[in-house]
Amino acid sequence: MTTNEQTVTGERADILEFLGKHRYFLRHTAQGLTDDQANIRPTVSELTVGGLIKHVSTVEQHWAEFAQGKGRSTPGATEYTPEVIAEWQNQFRLVEGETLAGVLAEYEKIAAATDELVRTLDLDTAYELPAAPWQPPGVFWTVRRVFLHITAETAQHAGHADILRESIDGQKTMG
């Protein structure tokens, strides 16, 4: 894999290839869907194919900021108001004015920016995770682990999207 004049090899190339493969599976799941189909909830969950792509984009951008030492919230900064809950729920569906093509284009931009970080950041730099009810204080993640987490999140949601797509029209990403 090359960028401008720099060849990416070893661990960085592995991370880029692994992340790229799972992004492909997620994007492929949406191939050929209309906006309406991308927003269908064919199972009992709130998840939609378009919403999952939107969610993965948001999560990837959040973690990419974290990997740069930005975007870490302060303890107790989030109150779960009706507006915050609605915003969270809207991550999982296309809302008024959003299209599948638009969500996919935004995902491509975020993915390209993350890939550049994989190529350039010090993978051993570590930051403390924000306080959360499920997270004890004092836990640090390396930038490497952040990129692996983005990959795991992408793979997990690509599987969810595949189930949704199969429920919509029988298409499977693999098989």
mmCIF file of C-alpha atoms in Angstrom, residues 51-171:
data_model
loop_
_atom_site.group_PDB
_atom_site.id
_atom_site.type_symbol
_atom_site.label_atom_id
_atom_site.label_comp_id
_atom_site.label_asym_id
_atom_site.label_seq_id
_atom_site.Cartn_x
_atom_site.Cartn_y
_atom_site.Cartn_z
ATOM 1 C CA GLY A 51 -28.365 3.831 10.011
ATOM 2 C CA LEU A 52 -25.619 1.312 10.703
ATOM 3 C CA ILE A 53 -23.371 2.944 8.122
ATOM 4 C CA LYS A 54 -24.156 6.322 9.669
ATOM 5 C CA HIS A 55 -23.430 4.970 13.159
ATOM 6 C CA VAL A 56 -20.146 3.327 12.150
ATOM 7 C CA SER A 57 -19.073 6.627 10.550
ATOM 8 C CA THR A 58 -19.832 8.541 13.729
ATOM 9 C CA VAL A 59 -18.058 6.007 15.923
ATOM 10 C CA GLU A 60 -15.012 5.885 13.648
ATOM 11 C CA GLN A 61 -14.748 9.666 13.627
ATOM 12 C CA HIS A 62 -15.039 9.774 17.431
ATOM 13 C CA TRP A 63 -12.275 7.196 17.897
ATOM 14 C CA ALA A 64 -10.059 8.839 15.261
ATOM 15 C CA GLU A 65 -10.303 12.081 17.241
ATOM 16 C CA PHE A 66 -9.475 10.167 20.419
ATOM 17 C CA ALA A 67 -6.408 8.640 18.693
ATOM 18 C CA GLN A 68 -5.191 12.199 18.084
ATOM 19 C CA GLY A 69 -5.683 13.154 21.718
ATOM 20 C CA LYS A 70 -8.858 15.108 20.942
ATOM 21 C CA GLY A 71 -12.498 14.609 21.753
ATOM 22 C CA ARG A 72 -12.116 13.097 25.198
ATOM 23 C CA SER A 73 -15.139 13.972 27.292
ATOM 24 C CA THR A 74 -14.999 15.014 30.893
ATOM 25 C CA PRO A 75 -16.550 12.818 33.590
ATOM 26 C CA GLY A 76 -20.268 13.380 34.013
ATOM 27 C CA ALA A 77 -20.420 15.631 30.931
ATOM 28 C CA THR A 78 -23.368 13.832 29.366
ATOM 29 C CA GLU A 79 -26.851 14.123 30.757
ATOM 30 C CA TYR A 80 -29.340 11.749 29.188
ATOM 31 C CA THR A 81 -31.944 14.333 28.260
ATOM 32 C CA PRO A 82 -34.705 13.481 25.757
ATOM 33 C CA GLU A 83 -32.718 15.410 23.120
ATOM 34 C CA VAL A 84 -29.535 13.403 23.771
ATOM 35 C CA ILE A 85 -31.493 10.144 23.633
ATOM 36 C CA ALA A 86 -33.196 11.190 20.367
ATOM 37 C CA GLU A 87 -29.832 12.135 18.863
ATOM 38 C CA TRP A 88 -28.438 8.717 19.847
ATOM 39 C CA GLN A 89 -31.439 6.919 18.319
ATOM 40 C CA ASN A 90 -31.147 8.956 15.117
ATOM 41 C CA GLN A 91 -27.645 7.528 14.589
ATOM 42 C CA PHE A 92 -29.291 4.241 13.632
ATOM 43 C CA ARG A 93 -31.604 5.480 10.876
ATOM 44 C CA LEU A 94 -31.654 7.925 8.020
ATOM 45 C CA VAL A 95 -33.477 11.077 9.090
ATOM 46 C CA GLU A 96 -35.144 13.826 7.052
ATOM 47 C CA GLY A 97 -32.761 15.075 4.365
ATOM 48 C CA GLU A 98 -30.317 12.164 4.604
ATOM 49 C CA THR A 99 -29.736 9.713 1.785
ATOM 50 C CA LEU A 100 -27.875 6.448 1.566
ATOM 51 C CA ALA A 101 -25.549 7.996 -1.031
ATOM 52 C CA GLY A 102 -24.832 10.914 1.296
ATOM 53 C CA VAL A 103 -24.129 8.664 4.278
ATOM 54 C CA LEU A 104 -21.825 6.478 2.163
ATOM 55 C CA ALA A 105 -19.960 9.545 0.859
ATOM 56 C CA GLU A 106 -19.444 10.835 4.407
ATOM 57 C CA TYR A 107 -18.222 7.385 5.457
ATOM 58 C CA GLU A 108 -15.665 7.431 2.627
ATOM 59 C CA LYS A 109 -14.303 10.801 3.813
ATOM 60 C CA ILE A 110 -14.059 9.644 7.424
ATOM 61 C CA ALA A 111 -12.421 6.370 6.346
ATOM 62 C CA ALA A 112 -9.812 8.210 4.247
ATOM 63 C CA ALA A 113 -8.972 10.485 7.183
ATOM 64 C CA THR A 114 -8.668 7.500 9.542
ATOM 65 C CA ASP A 115 -6.461 5.651 7.057
ATOM 66 C CA GLU A 116 -4.102 8.627 6.987
ATOM 67 C CA LEU A 117 -3.920 8.493 10.792
ATOM 68 C CA VAL A 118 -3.074 4.773 10.638
ATOM 69 C CA ARG A 119 -0.209 5.687 8.298
ATOM 70 C CA THR A 120 1.134 8.534 10.427
ATOM 71 C CA LEU A 121 0.317 8.379 14.149
ATOM 72 C CA ASP A 122 2.573 6.777 16.733
ATOM 73 C CA LEU A 123 0.772 3.503 17.434
ATOM 74 C CA ASP A 124 2.250 3.293 20.944
ATOM 75 C CA THR A 125 0.865 6.622 22.170
ATOM 76 C CA ALA A 126 -1.778 5.993 24.814
ATOM 77 C CA TYR A 127 -4.644 8.092 26.160
ATOM 78 C CA GLU A 128 -6.916 7.579 29.121
ATOM 79 C CA LEU A 129 -10.405 6.468 28.187
ATOM 80 C CA PRO A 130 -13.208 8.832 29.182
ATOM 81 C CA ALA A 131 -15.094 7.987 32.341
ATOM 82 C CA ALA A 132 -18.123 5.809 31.722
ATOM 83 C CA PRO A 133 -20.387 3.657 33.910
ATOM 84 C CA TRP A 134 -18.952 0.489 32.307
ATOM 85 C CA GLN A 135 -15.351 1.700 32.468
ATOM 86 C CA PRO A 136 -13.213 1.959 35.603
ATOM 87 C CA PRO A 137 -11.042 5.096 35.788
ATOM 88 C CA GLY A 138 -7.401 4.947 34.798
ATOM 89 C CA VAL A 139 -7.721 2.725 31.720
ATOM 90 C CA PHE A 140 -5.479 3.732 28.823
ATOM 91 C CA TRP A 141 -5.663 2.608 25.205
ATOM 92 C CA THR A 142 -2.879 2.878 22.685
ATOM 93 C CA VAL A 143 -3.560 4.341 19.277
ATOM 94 C CA ARG A 144 -3.012 0.816 17.949
ATOM 95 C CA ARG A 145 -5.823 -0.510 20.132
ATOM 96 C CA VAL A 146 -8.092 2.310 18.988
ATOM 97 C CA PHE A 147 -7.611 1.268 15.349
ATOM 98 C CA LEU A 148 -8.260 -2.354 16.253
ATOM 99 C CA HIS A 149 -11.409 -1.268 18.091
ATOM 100 C CA ILE A 150 -12.612 0.661 15.021
ATOM 101 C CA THR A 151 -12.068 -2.503 12.990
ATOM 102 C CA ALA A 152 -13.983 -4.655 15.490
ATOM 103 C CA GLU A 153 -16.861 -2.154 15.592
ATOM 104 C CA THR A 154 -16.994 -2.093 11.786
ATOM 105 C CA ALA A 155 -16.945 -5.896 11.534
ATOM 106 C CA GLN A 156 -19.663 -6.316 14.157
ATOM 107 C CA HIS A 157 -21.974 -3.841 12.472
ATOM 108 C CA ALA A 158 -21.236 -5.254 9.008
ATOM 109 C CA GLY A 159 -22.640 -8.525 10.363
ATOM 110 C CA HIS A 160 -25.722 -6.739 11.666
ATOM 111 C CA ALA A 161 -26.177 -5.043 8.293
ATOM 112 C CA ASP A 162 -25.837 -8.373 6.504
ATOM 113 C CA ILE A 163 -28.690 -9.837 8.571
ATOM 114 C CA LEU A 164 -30.840 -6.788 7.818
ATOM 115 C CA ARG A 165 -30.053 -6.939 4.100
ATOM 116 C CA GLU A 166 -30.890 -10.635 3.921
ATOM 117 C CA SER A 167 -34.206 -9.841 5.629
ATOM 118 C CA ILE A 168 -34.952 -7.087 3.100
ATOM 119 C CA ASP A 169 -34.353 -8.919 -0.156
ATOM 120 C CA GLY A 170 -32.402 -12.114 0.468
ATOM 121 C CA GLN A 171 -29.019 -10.725 -0.622
#
